[in-house]
Amino acid sequence: MLNKDVKIINVGIADIQGGQSPSMIRTTLGSCIGVVFYSPEKKVGAMAHIMLAKDPSGKDSSKNPHKYAETALPELVKRMAELGCNKGDYFARLFGGASMFKGMNSSFLQNIGDLNVSVAKEFLDKEKITLLVEDVGGHEGRTISLYLDDGRILLKKGGFEKYLYKVR
Amino acid sequence: MKEKIDQLFENEAQLPKISSVVSKVMEMVGKPDVVIADLAKEISKDPGLTAAVIKLSNSAYFRPAKPVKTVQESLMTLGIKTVQEIVLLNETKGILKKELKGYQVDGESNWLHSLIVAELAKRIAVQKKLKVDKDVVFTAGLLHNIGKVILAEFFPAVLMQFRTELQTYQGPYTDLEAKFFGYTHQEAGAKLLAKWNFPEELIEVARYYTEPEKATQFPELVSIIHIANCIVILGGMGIDIGGLKIPLSSKALQNVGVTEGDLQMYYTLLPEMAKHIEELISV
C-alpha cells in the first residue's frame, strides 16, 4: 500500500526526475525506455523516460536532450551525482522498448523499441554501470514505479502487476 | 454482460450525462444560421461553464488576439467552433478524467491521452492540408475512446478472468472485450455519443478509430484519429493493458497521405505537444 506521506514524482515523456526516500518515481512506457538508477545505501534514485536512441535530425538534441538516449543518459548520470551518488554507488534497471503494432509497415516505428534498448545497454556497458534487471520488448506497455525507501519496482504490464526487489 | 450494458443504455440514470446547456450549444452550433448572441445567451445560463469558457479562452493554448472578458467576446475572438471545443472540453473532463479501472490507466493519464490525441490529430489535419474541419478533428480526438469509461465500470466483476485470458490471447484486443462484455469499447462509445445526439462524424470516429478501413461516411477523419491514437499510445500516454495490440492501418496512412517521415516527426513532437496542452490538463 502507498503511504500517504509518500510523494509521487511523475516522469513525463522525454523527462528525467530524481528523488530520495520515501518518495516514489513513476512513468508509463510504450516504445520509450525507462532507465532506472538506484543507490541502496543512500536510498536515492533517478529515472529517465527516453523516446529515441538518437536524434534523427541532429538539430533537436541540443534543445531537448532528454528525448534521446545518447544525450539523456549522461544527464541521468549527472542527476545521480547531484543527488550525491558516484558511479559504483548505484545500479541500473531497464524497462520498456515495446515493439510497434503488429504488421506495421513503418520501419522507423517498428524499430524504435529495439534500438532504444540496445543503445541504453551499450551506454551502461561503456560506463560500467551494472544492469541488474530488465523487462523490455514485447507488445505491452508498462507502468513502472520506483519506491525509493527500498528500491523495489512495481511493474504493471498486460494486465498483471509484480514487485521486483533486486536492487544490488 | 451484454444485457447489463444494454440495461445501462436503457436506464440512463447510470450513464455519463452532459448538461442540457451543452446539448443545446452542440445543437445550435450544428446549424448553419447560428447567431452569436443567442449562443452567448445559452452558454451564460450556466455560470460554471461561463467561467470556464472565459478562463480557457485566455489560456496560452488558445492565444486570443486580445483578452476575453465575456462569452460574447470569446465567440467573436476565437470563433464559434473553438468555443464549442472549449465547452465540450470542460464538460467531458469529469468523464475522461476517470480512472479506467482494469485497463490499468489512471484518470490523469486518460485525460492527457484524450487531449494529446485531439491536439496531434489537429496537427495532422493542418499539416496535411486536409479538407476536414479542424475543430471537429479536435473534438473527435477528445472523445474517441469514451466507451472505455463505460466498460471500465464493469471491469471489477470479470477482471481476473479477462486479465488471465489476455496474457495468452493472440487475437484482436477488441474481440476479447466483446467476448467478456458483449460490447467493444468502440461500440459502447458510439452508443453513448448517439445517446447524447452528437454529430455523425463523432459517432463514426468512436466506432471505427481502431479499424479505420470500416469507416464509410468519414474515412478521412477516422483515419486521422486512428493515426494520432497509435502514435500517442506508442509514446506510452494512456497505454492500457491491451498494450500495442491495435495495428496501425496502412489504409489510414494512405487515406491521409501520411509518410514514414511524417510518422517520425509526429512521434518526436509528442513532448512539445504535451507541454502545449499543459494548461488544458490543469483546468
GROMACS .gro file of C-alpha atoms in nm:
model
  451
    1MET     CA    1   0.000   0.000   0.000
    2LEU     CA    2   0.104   0.350  -0.070
    3ASN     CA    3   0.167   0.552   0.244
    4LYS     CA    4   0.002   0.894   0.235
    5ASP     CA    5   0.335   1.061   0.313
    6VAL     CA    6   0.492   0.916   0.000
    7LYS     CA    7   0.535   1.185  -0.260
    8ILE     CA    8   0.470   1.066  -0.614
    9ILE     CA    9   0.706   1.207  -0.874
   10ASN     CA   10   0.577   1.161  -1.226
   11VAL     CA   11   0.823   1.134  -1.511
   12GLY     CA   12   0.675   1.268  -1.833
   13ILE     CA   13   0.773   1.174  -2.184
   14ALA     CA   14   1.132   1.286  -2.259
   15ASP     CA   15   1.186   1.373  -1.895
   16ILE     CA   16   1.430   1.293  -1.614
   17GLN     CA   17   1.338   1.301  -1.246
   18GLY     CA   18   1.526   1.211  -0.933
   19GLY     CA   19   1.438   1.186  -0.566
   20GLN     CA   20   1.504   1.035  -0.228
   21SER     CA   21   1.327   0.810   0.021
   22PRO     CA   22   1.035   0.797   0.089
   23SER     CA   23   0.922   0.933  -0.249
   24MET     CA   24   0.810   0.719  -0.540
   25ILE     CA   25   0.904   0.786  -0.903
   26ARG     CA   26   0.667   0.666  -1.173
   27THR     CA   27   0.632   0.658  -1.551
   28THR     CA   28   0.442   0.478  -1.829
   29LEU     CA   29   0.625   0.343  -2.130
   30GLY     CA   30   0.535   0.223  -2.478
   31SER     CA   31   0.824   0.211  -2.720
   32CYS     CA   32   1.012   0.452  -2.498
   33ILE     CA   33   1.254   0.314  -2.244
   34GLY     CA   34   1.274   0.383  -1.875
   35VAL     CA   35   1.624   0.372  -1.733
   36VAL     CA   36   1.630   0.349  -1.354
   37PHE     CA   37   1.931   0.418  -1.133
   38TYR     CA   38   1.912   0.344  -0.761
   39SER     CA   39   2.157   0.357  -0.475
   40PRO     CA   40   2.055   0.114  -0.198
   41GLU     CA   41   2.292   0.277   0.054
   42LYS     CA   42   2.178   0.634   0.004
   43LYS     CA   43   1.817   0.547  -0.085
   44VAL     CA   44   1.814   0.787  -0.376
   45GLY     CA   45   1.735   0.721  -0.738
   46ALA     CA   46   1.656   0.873  -1.073
   47MET     CA   47   1.457   0.775  -1.378
   48ALA     CA   48   1.483   0.875  -1.745
   49HIS     CA   49   1.195   0.834  -1.993
   50ILE     CA   50   1.370   0.823  -2.331
   51MET     CA   51   1.193   0.832  -2.670
   52LEU     CA   52   1.460   0.755  -2.926
   53ALA     CA   53   1.814   0.622  -2.940
   54LYS     CA   54   1.950   0.910  -3.145
   55ASP     CA   55   1.830   1.243  -3.276
   56PRO     CA   56   1.725   1.177  -3.639
   57SER     CA   57   1.758   1.543  -3.739
   58GLY     CA   58   2.074   1.614  -3.541
   59LYS     CA   59   1.927   1.954  -3.452
   60ASP     CA   60   1.684   1.872  -3.175
   61SER     CA   61   1.906   1.704  -2.915
   62SER     CA   62   2.075   2.025  -2.801
   63LYS     CA   63   1.731   2.176  -2.732
   64ASN     CA   64   1.568   1.861  -2.597
   65PRO     CA   65   1.846   1.639  -2.461
   66HIS     CA   66   1.611   1.423  -2.255
   67LYS     CA   67   1.438   1.286  -2.564
   68TYR     CA   68   1.735   1.088  -2.690
   69ALA     CA   69   1.937   0.813  -2.523
   70GLU     CA   70   2.272   0.948  -2.638
   71THR     CA   71   2.214   1.281  -2.461
   72ALA     CA   72   1.971   1.178  -2.182
   73LEU     CA   73   2.185   0.903  -2.027
   74PRO     CA   74   2.482   1.130  -1.945
   75GLU     CA   75   2.223   1.366  -1.792
   76LEU     CA   76   2.089   1.081  -1.578
   77VAL     CA   77   2.442   1.011  -1.451
   78LYS     CA   78   2.474   1.381  -1.374
   79ARG     CA   79   2.143   1.379  -1.184
   80MET     CA   80   2.268   1.095  -0.964
   81ALA     CA   81   2.584   1.296  -0.893
   82GLU     CA   82   2.365   1.591  -0.790
   83LEU     CA   83   2.188   1.354  -0.553
   84GLY     CA   84   2.524   1.267  -0.400
   85CYS     CA   85   2.596   0.939  -0.578
   86ASN     CA   86   2.912   0.848  -0.761
   87LYS     CA   87   2.936   0.575  -1.018
   88GLY     CA   88   2.961   0.249  -0.833
   89ASP     CA   89   2.706   0.362  -0.571
   90TYR     CA   90   2.412   0.280  -0.791
   91PHE     CA   91   2.286   0.007  -1.022
   92ALA     CA   92   2.068   0.016  -1.332
   93ARG     CA   93   1.740  -0.142  -1.433
   94LEU     CA   94   1.582  -0.114  -1.776
   95PHE     CA   95   1.217  -0.124  -1.890
   96GLY     CA   96   1.002  -0.057  -2.195
   97GLY     CA   97   1.109  -0.060  -2.556
   98ALA     CA   98   0.798  -0.244  -2.671
   99SER     CA   99   0.792  -0.309  -3.040
  100MET     CA  100   0.533  -0.143  -3.257
  101PHE     CA  101   0.193  -0.268  -3.357
  102LYS     CA  102   0.177  -0.596  -3.540
  103GLY     CA  103   0.201  -0.587  -3.917
  104MET     CA  104   0.343  -0.236  -3.915
  105ASN     CA  105   0.480  -0.114  -4.239
  106SER     CA  106   0.689   0.165  -4.096
  107SER     CA  107   1.047   0.058  -4.033
  108PHE     CA  108   1.100   0.368  -3.821
  109LEU     CA  109   0.816   0.300  -3.576
  110GLN     CA  110   0.878  -0.075  -3.584
  111ASN     CA  111   1.236  -0.049  -3.463
  112ILE     CA  112   1.221   0.232  -3.206
  113GLY     CA  113   1.195  -0.003  -2.908
  114ASP     CA  114   1.479  -0.236  -3.001
  115LEU     CA  115   1.712   0.048  -3.091
  116ASN     CA  116   1.640   0.225  -2.762
  117VAL     CA  117   1.722  -0.089  -2.566
  118SER     CA  118   2.047  -0.161  -2.748
  119VAL     CA  119   2.177   0.194  -2.722
  120ALA     CA  120   2.098   0.206  -2.349
  121LYS     CA  121   2.279  -0.122  -2.293
  122GLU     CA  122   2.584  -0.003  -2.485
  123PHE     CA  123   2.596   0.305  -2.267
  124LEU     CA  124   2.571   0.110  -1.940
  125ASP     CA  125   2.841  -0.124  -2.064
  126LYS     CA  126   3.074   0.156  -2.159
  127GLU     CA  127   3.016   0.341  -1.830
  128LYS     CA  128   3.048   0.016  -1.631
  129ILE     CA  129   2.710   0.061  -1.462
  130THR     CA  130   2.577  -0.282  -1.367
  131LEU     CA  131   2.243  -0.373  -1.526
  132LEU     CA  132   2.054  -0.573  -1.264
  133VAL     CA  133   1.708  -0.630  -1.409
  134GLU     CA  134   1.542  -0.574  -1.742
  135ASP     CA  135   1.190  -0.617  -1.874
  136VAL     CA  136   1.196  -0.500  -2.233
  137GLY     CA  137   1.043  -0.568  -2.576
  138GLY     CA  138   0.714  -0.743  -2.647
  139HIS     CA  139   0.395  -0.562  -2.742
  140GLU     CA  140   0.292  -0.443  -2.398
  141GLY     CA  141   0.306  -0.101  -2.242
  142ARG     CA  142   0.449  -0.084  -1.892
  143THR     CA  143   0.398   0.136  -1.589
  144ILE     CA  144   0.693   0.132  -1.352
  145SER     CA  145   0.702   0.279  -1.002
  146LEU     CA  146   1.030   0.304  -0.813
  147TYR     CA  147   0.991   0.316  -0.435
  148LEU     CA  148   1.292   0.496  -0.300
  149ASP     CA  149   1.262   0.361   0.055
  150ASP     CA  150   1.396   0.020  -0.052
  151GLY     CA  151   1.437   0.048  -0.429
  152ARG     CA  152   1.168  -0.202  -0.521
  153ILE     CA  153   0.991  -0.150  -0.852
  154LEU     CA  154   0.625  -0.218  -0.916
  155LEU     CA  155   0.587  -0.330  -1.275
  156LYS     CA  156   0.241  -0.321  -1.434
  157LYS     CA  157   0.213  -0.483  -1.772
  158GLY     CA  158  -0.051  -0.657  -1.985
  159GLY     CA  159  -0.297  -0.700  -1.701
  160PHE     CA  160  -0.061  -0.811  -1.423
  161GLU     CA  161   0.139  -0.637  -1.151
  162LYS     CA  162   0.451  -0.758  -0.976
  163TYR     CA  163   0.721  -0.624  -0.748
  164LEU     CA  164   1.086  -0.653  -0.845
  165TYR     CA  165   1.308  -0.639  -0.536
  166LYS     CA  166   1.660  -0.687  -0.676
  167VAL     CA  167   1.850  -0.364  -0.609
  168ARG     CA  168   2.216  -0.471  -0.596
  169MET     CA  169  -2.275  -0.890  -1.964
  170LYS     CA  170  -2.422  -0.763  -2.287
  171GLU     CA  171  -2.763  -0.746  -2.120
  172LYS     CA  172  -2.617  -0.545  -1.835
  173ILE     CA  173  -2.472  -0.292  -2.075
  174ASP     CA  174  -2.797  -0.285  -2.273
  175GLN     CA  175  -2.978  -0.214  -1.949
  176LEU     CA  176  -2.731   0.060  -1.876
  177PHE     CA  177  -2.813   0.227  -2.204
  178GLU     CA  178  -3.185   0.195  -2.139
  179ASN     CA  179  -3.164   0.318  -1.784
  180GLU     CA  180  -2.995   0.649  -1.843
  181ALA     CA  181  -2.957   0.733  -1.475
  182GLN     CA  182  -2.624   0.548  -1.456
  183LEU     CA  183  -2.482   0.674  -1.784
  184PRO     CA  184  -2.240   0.962  -1.804
  185LYS     CA  185  -2.452   1.265  -1.885
  186ILE     CA  186  -2.396   1.602  -2.041
  187SER     CA  187  -2.581   1.910  -1.927
  188SER     CA  188  -2.880   2.043  -2.116
  189VAL     CA  189  -2.693   2.367  -2.185
  190VAL     CA  190  -2.413   2.176  -2.354
  191SER     CA  191  -2.654   1.969  -2.566
  192LYS     CA  192  -2.826   2.289  -2.671
  193VAL     CA  193  -2.493   2.450  -2.760
  194MET     CA  194  -2.395   2.146  -2.970
  195GLU     CA  195  -2.731   2.158  -3.148
  196MET     CA  196  -2.708   2.533  -3.215
  197VAL     CA  197  -2.351   2.514  -3.347
  198GLY     CA  198  -2.456   2.236  -3.585
  199LYS     CA  199  -2.695   2.472  -3.763
  200PRO     CA  200  -2.572   2.693  -4.047
  201ASP     CA  201  -2.761   3.002  -3.928
  202VAL     CA  202  -2.641   3.015  -3.568
  203VAL     CA  203  -2.646   3.362  -3.413
  204ILE     CA  204  -2.355   3.452  -3.183
  205ALA     CA  205  -2.573   3.649  -2.942
  206ASP     CA  206  -2.810   3.353  -2.898
  207LEU     CA  207  -2.522   3.119  -2.838
  208ALA     CA  208  -2.367   3.355  -2.583
  209LYS     CA  209  -2.701   3.375  -2.404
  210GLU     CA  210  -2.732   2.996  -2.390
  211ILE     CA  211  -2.379   2.945  -2.253
  212SER     CA  212  -2.435   3.222  -1.997
  213LYS     CA  213  -2.721   3.023  -1.843
  214ASP     CA  214  -2.455   2.808  -1.677
  215PRO     CA  215  -2.223   3.013  -1.452
  216GLY     CA  216  -1.961   2.739  -1.416
  217LEU     CA  217  -1.946   2.691  -1.790
  218THR     CA  218  -1.928   3.067  -1.847
  219ALA     CA  219  -1.631   3.097  -1.611
  220ALA     CA  220  -1.457   2.803  -1.777
  221VAL     CA  221  -1.511   2.944  -2.126
  222ILE     CA  222  -1.361   3.279  -2.029
  223LYS     CA  223  -1.070   3.122  -1.842
  224LEU     CA  224  -0.982   2.878  -2.120
  225SER     CA  225  -1.029   3.140  -2.392
  226ASN     CA  226  -0.749   3.339  -2.228
  227SER     CA  227  -0.515   3.041  -2.191
  228ALA     CA  228  -0.188   3.018  -2.380
  229TYR     CA  229  -0.334   2.727  -2.572
  230PHE     CA  230  -0.600   2.932  -2.749
  231ARG     CA  231  -0.393   3.251  -2.764
  232PRO     CA  232  -0.668   3.512  -2.812
  233ALA     CA  233  -0.566   3.827  -3.002
  234LYS     CA  234  -0.685   4.036  -2.706
  235PRO     CA  235  -0.801   3.946  -2.354
  236VAL     CA  236  -1.150   3.797  -2.346
  237LYS     CA  237  -1.388   3.913  -2.072
  238THR     CA  238  -1.727   3.779  -2.182
  239VAL     CA  239  -1.864   3.474  -2.361
  240GLN     CA  240  -1.971   3.702  -2.647
  241GLU     CA  241  -1.613   3.831  -2.685
  242SER     CA  242  -1.482   3.479  -2.671
  243LEU     CA  243  -1.716   3.377  -2.956
  244MET     CA  244  -1.611   3.677  -3.162
  245THR     CA  245  -1.237   3.642  -3.099
  246LEU     CA  246  -1.192   3.267  -3.116
  247GLY     CA  247  -1.486   3.169  -3.332
  248ILE     CA  248  -1.791   2.955  -3.269
  249LYS     CA  249  -1.619   2.624  -3.336
  250THR     CA  250  -1.335   2.690  -3.095
  251VAL     CA  251  -1.576   2.794  -2.822
  252GLN     CA  252  -1.771   2.475  -2.885
  253GLU     CA  253  -1.442   2.290  -2.840
  254ILE     CA  254  -1.391   2.462  -2.506
  255VAL     CA  255  -1.746   2.387  -2.393
  256LEU     CA  256  -1.703   2.018  -2.469
  257LEU     CA  257  -1.359   2.003  -2.315
  258ASN     CA  258  -1.495   2.147  -1.993
  259GLU     CA  259  -1.797   1.919  -1.996
  260THR     CA  260  -1.620   1.589  -2.072
  261LYS     CA  261  -1.326   1.648  -1.839
  262GLY     CA  262  -1.510   1.486  -1.548
  263ILE     CA  263  -1.587   1.181  -1.758
  264LEU     CA  264  -1.250   1.144  -1.930
  265LYS     CA  265  -1.053   1.208  -1.612
  266LYS     CA  266  -1.196   0.895  -1.452
  267GLU     CA  267  -0.961   0.612  -1.372
  268LEU     CA  268  -1.002   0.328  -1.621
  269LYS     CA  269  -1.013   0.053  -1.362
  270GLY     CA  270  -0.899  -0.275  -1.502
  271TYR     CA  271  -0.740  -0.115  -1.803
  272GLN     CA  272  -0.456  -0.008  -1.571
  273VAL     CA  273  -0.490   0.356  -1.677
  274ASP     CA  274  -0.528   0.628  -1.415
  275GLY     CA  275  -0.754   0.929  -1.464
  276GLU     CA  276  -0.479   1.180  -1.528
  277SER     CA  277  -0.323   0.958  -1.796
  278ASN     CA  278  -0.654   0.907  -1.972
  279TRP     CA  279  -0.721   1.280  -1.972
  280LEU     CA  280  -0.372   1.352  -2.108
  281HIS     CA  281  -0.424   1.080  -2.369
  282SER     CA  282  -0.756   1.227  -2.486
  283LEU     CA  283  -0.619   1.579  -2.512
  284ILE     CA  284  -0.297   1.485  -2.684
  285VAL     CA  285  -0.477   1.268  -2.940
  286ALA     CA  286  -0.701   1.570  -3.008
  287GLU     CA  287  -0.402   1.802  -3.041
  288LEU     CA  288  -0.197   1.568  -3.261
  289ALA     CA  289  -0.498   1.493  -3.481
  290LYS     CA  290  -0.548   1.864  -3.537
  291ARG     CA  291  -0.178   1.899  -3.619
  292ILE     CA  292  -0.203   1.618  -3.876
  293ALA     CA  293  -0.511   1.773  -4.039
  294VAL     CA  294  -0.338   2.111  -4.069
  295GLN     CA  295  -0.001   1.976  -4.183
  296LYS     CA  296  -0.160   1.752  -4.447
  297LYS     CA  297  -0.391   2.038  -4.554
  298LEU     CA  298  -0.695   1.814  -4.532
  299LYS     CA  299  -1.041   1.942  -4.605
  300VAL     CA  300  -1.179   1.840  -4.267
  301ASP     CA  301  -1.295   2.094  -4.012
  302LYS     CA  302  -1.005   2.121  -3.768
  303ASP     CA  303  -1.234   2.186  -3.472
  304VAL     CA  304  -1.429   1.872  -3.547
  305VAL     CA  305  -1.095   1.691  -3.559
  306PHE     CA  306  -1.008   1.814  -3.209
  307THR     CA  307  -1.344   1.714  -3.065
  308ALA     CA  308  -1.333   1.374  -3.237
  309GLY     CA  309  -0.988   1.316  -3.089
  310LEU     CA  310  -1.106   1.420  -2.746
  311LEU     CA  311  -1.397   1.174  -2.744
  312HIS     CA  312  -1.257   0.882  -2.946
  313ASN     CA  313  -1.226   0.629  -2.663
  314ILE     CA  314  -1.500   0.750  -2.430
  315GLY     CA  315  -1.652   0.400  -2.442
  316LYS     CA  316  -1.367   0.274  -2.226
  317VAL     CA  317  -1.508   0.473  -1.937
  318ILE     CA  318  -1.832   0.276  -1.960
  319LEU     CA  319  -1.670  -0.065  -1.987
  320ALA     CA  320  -1.423   0.021  -1.709
  321GLU     CA  321  -1.719   0.046  -1.470
  322PHE     CA  322  -1.795  -0.318  -1.542
  323PHE     CA  323  -1.445  -0.449  -1.507
  324PRO     CA  324  -1.418  -0.541  -1.139
  325ALA     CA  325  -1.651  -0.841  -1.162
  326VAL     CA  326  -1.487  -1.004  -1.464
  327LEU     CA  327  -1.144  -0.856  -1.419
  328MET     CA  328  -0.949  -1.163  -1.312
  329GLN     CA  329  -1.075  -1.384  -1.595
  330PHE     CA  330  -1.027  -1.112  -1.851
  331ARG     CA  331  -0.669  -1.044  -1.746
  332THR     CA  332  -0.577  -1.413  -1.730
  333GLU     CA  333  -0.704  -1.472  -2.079
  334LEU     CA  334  -0.538  -1.156  -2.208
  335GLN     CA  335  -0.193  -1.281  -2.112
  336THR     CA  336  -0.202  -1.565  -2.364
  337TYR     CA  337  -0.450  -1.411  -2.609
  338GLN     CA  338  -0.321  -1.350  -2.960
  339GLY     CA  339  -0.626  -1.214  -3.146
  340PRO     CA  340  -0.752  -0.858  -3.173
  341TYR     CA  341  -0.794  -0.699  -2.830
  342THR     CA  342  -1.142  -0.572  -2.904
  343ASP     CA  343  -1.264  -0.928  -2.981
  344LEU     CA  344  -1.174  -1.012  -2.624
  345GLU     CA  345  -1.367  -0.709  -2.497
  346ALA     CA  346  -1.668  -0.823  -2.695
  347LYS     CA  347  -1.636  -1.174  -2.552
  348PHE     CA  348  -1.629  -1.053  -2.191
  349PHE     CA  349  -1.857  -0.750  -2.205
  350GLY     CA  350  -2.081  -0.816  -2.500
  351TYR     CA  351  -1.961  -0.489  -2.646
  352THR     CA  352  -1.632  -0.347  -2.757
  353HIS     CA  353  -1.544  -0.010  -2.608
  354GLN     CA  354  -1.582   0.131  -2.959
  355GLU     CA  355  -1.945   0.015  -2.978
  356ALA     CA  356  -2.012   0.144  -2.628
  357GLY     CA  357  -1.859   0.482  -2.713
  358ALA     CA  358  -2.061   0.514  -3.033
  359LYS     CA  359  -2.380   0.426  -2.846
  360LEU     CA  360  -2.310   0.686  -2.579
  361LEU     CA  361  -2.242   0.963  -2.830
  362ALA     CA  362  -2.556   0.869  -3.021
  363LYS     CA  363  -2.749   0.886  -2.694
  364TRP     CA  364  -2.614   1.238  -2.650
  365ASN     CA  365  -2.733   1.328  -3.003
  366PHE     CA  366  -2.381   1.413  -3.109
  367PRO     CA  367  -2.296   1.454  -3.479
  368GLU     CA  368  -2.246   1.150  -3.701
  369GLU     CA  369  -1.876   1.227  -3.751
  370LEU     CA  370  -1.801   1.187  -3.383
  371ILE     CA  371  -2.002   0.866  -3.360
  372GLU     CA  372  -1.820   0.711  -3.655
  373VAL     CA  373  -1.480   0.802  -3.509
  374ALA     CA  374  -1.565   0.639  -3.175
  375ARG     CA  375  -1.697   0.332  -3.357
  376TYR     CA  376  -1.410   0.276  -3.602
  377TYR     CA  377  -1.099   0.452  -3.475
  378THR     CA  378  -0.922   0.118  -3.429
  379GLU     CA  379  -1.036  -0.022  -3.765
  380PRO     CA  380  -1.050   0.277  -4.000
  381GLU     CA  381  -1.093   0.051  -4.305
  382LYS     CA  382  -1.455   0.006  -4.196
  383ALA     CA  383  -1.543   0.376  -4.187
  384THR     CA  384  -1.788   0.452  -4.465
  385GLN     CA  385  -1.903   0.811  -4.412
  386PHE     CA  386  -1.594   0.992  -4.283
  387PRO     CA  387  -1.293   0.774  -4.367
  388GLU     CA  388  -1.050   1.065  -4.368
  389LEU     CA  389  -1.147   1.191  -4.022
  390VAL     CA  390  -1.149   0.839  -3.877
  391SER     CA  391  -0.804   0.776  -4.028
  392ILE     CA  392  -0.658   1.091  -3.873
  393ILE     CA  393  -0.778   0.994  -3.526
  394HIS     CA  394  -0.658   0.637  -3.580
  395ILE     CA  395  -0.306   0.752  -3.665
  396ALA     CA  396  -0.293   1.006  -3.382
  397ASN     CA  397  -0.410   0.745  -3.132
  398CYS     CA  398  -0.149   0.492  -3.246
  399ILE     CA  399   0.135   0.741  -3.212
  400VAL     CA  400   0.023   0.863  -2.870
  401ILE     CA  401  -0.009   0.501  -2.748
  402LEU     CA  402   0.338   0.431  -2.884
  403GLY     CA  403   0.462   0.717  -2.668
  404GLY     CA  404   0.308   0.540  -2.368
  405MET     CA  405   0.043   0.806  -2.295
  406GLY     CA  406  -0.279   0.636  -2.191
  407ILE     CA  407  -0.144   0.296  -2.286
  408ASP     CA  408  -0.368   0.029  -2.137
  409ILE     CA  409  -0.348  -0.344  -2.070
  410GLY     CA  410  -0.403  -0.405  -2.442
  411GLY     CA  411  -0.055  -0.262  -2.493
  412LEU     CA  412   0.035  -0.201  -2.854
  413LYS     CA  413  -0.209  -0.454  -2.987
  414ILE     CA  414  -0.401  -0.221  -3.222
  415PRO     CA  415  -0.227  -0.244  -3.560
  416LEU     CA  416  -0.154   0.081  -3.742
  417SER     CA  417  -0.363   0.066  -4.058
  418SER     CA  418  -0.181   0.122  -4.387
  419LYS     CA  419  -0.517   0.216  -4.540
  420ALA     CA  420  -0.542   0.501  -4.289
  421LEU     CA  421  -0.193   0.622  -4.378
  422GLN     CA  422  -0.299   0.619  -4.742
  423ASN     CA  423  -0.627   0.799  -4.675
  424VAL     CA  424  -0.447   1.087  -4.509
  425GLY     CA  425  -0.124   1.075  -4.710
  426VAL     CA  426   0.098   1.028  -4.406
  427THR     CA  427   0.452   0.922  -4.493
  428GLU     CA  428   0.723   0.747  -4.296
  429GLY     CA  429   0.889   1.085  -4.238
  430ASP     CA  430   0.562   1.231  -4.107
  431LEU     CA  431   0.521   0.948  -3.856
  432GLN     CA  432   0.871   1.010  -3.730
  433MET     CA  433   0.801   1.381  -3.694
  434TYR     CA  434   0.468   1.333  -3.513
  435TYR     CA  435   0.627   1.091  -3.268
  436THR     CA  436   0.919   1.322  -3.196
  437LEU     CA  437   0.681   1.616  -3.139
  438LEU     CA  438   0.490   1.446  -2.855
  439PRO     CA  439   0.680   1.611  -2.566
  440GLU     CA  440   0.632   1.960  -2.711
  441MET     CA  441   0.265   1.892  -2.766
  442ALA     CA  442   0.227   1.765  -2.409
  443LYS     CA  443   0.374   2.097  -2.295
  444HIS     CA  444   0.139   2.291  -2.518
  445ILE     CA  445  -0.167   2.129  -2.362
  446GLU     CA  446  -0.043   2.159  -2.005
  447GLU     CA  447  -0.286   2.439  -1.927
  448LEU     CA  448  -0.579   2.242  -2.065
  449ILE     CA  449  -0.482   1.947  -1.847
  450SER     CA  450  -0.479   2.153  -1.531
  451VAL     CA  451  -0.828   2.303  -1.578
   0.00000   0.00000   0.00000
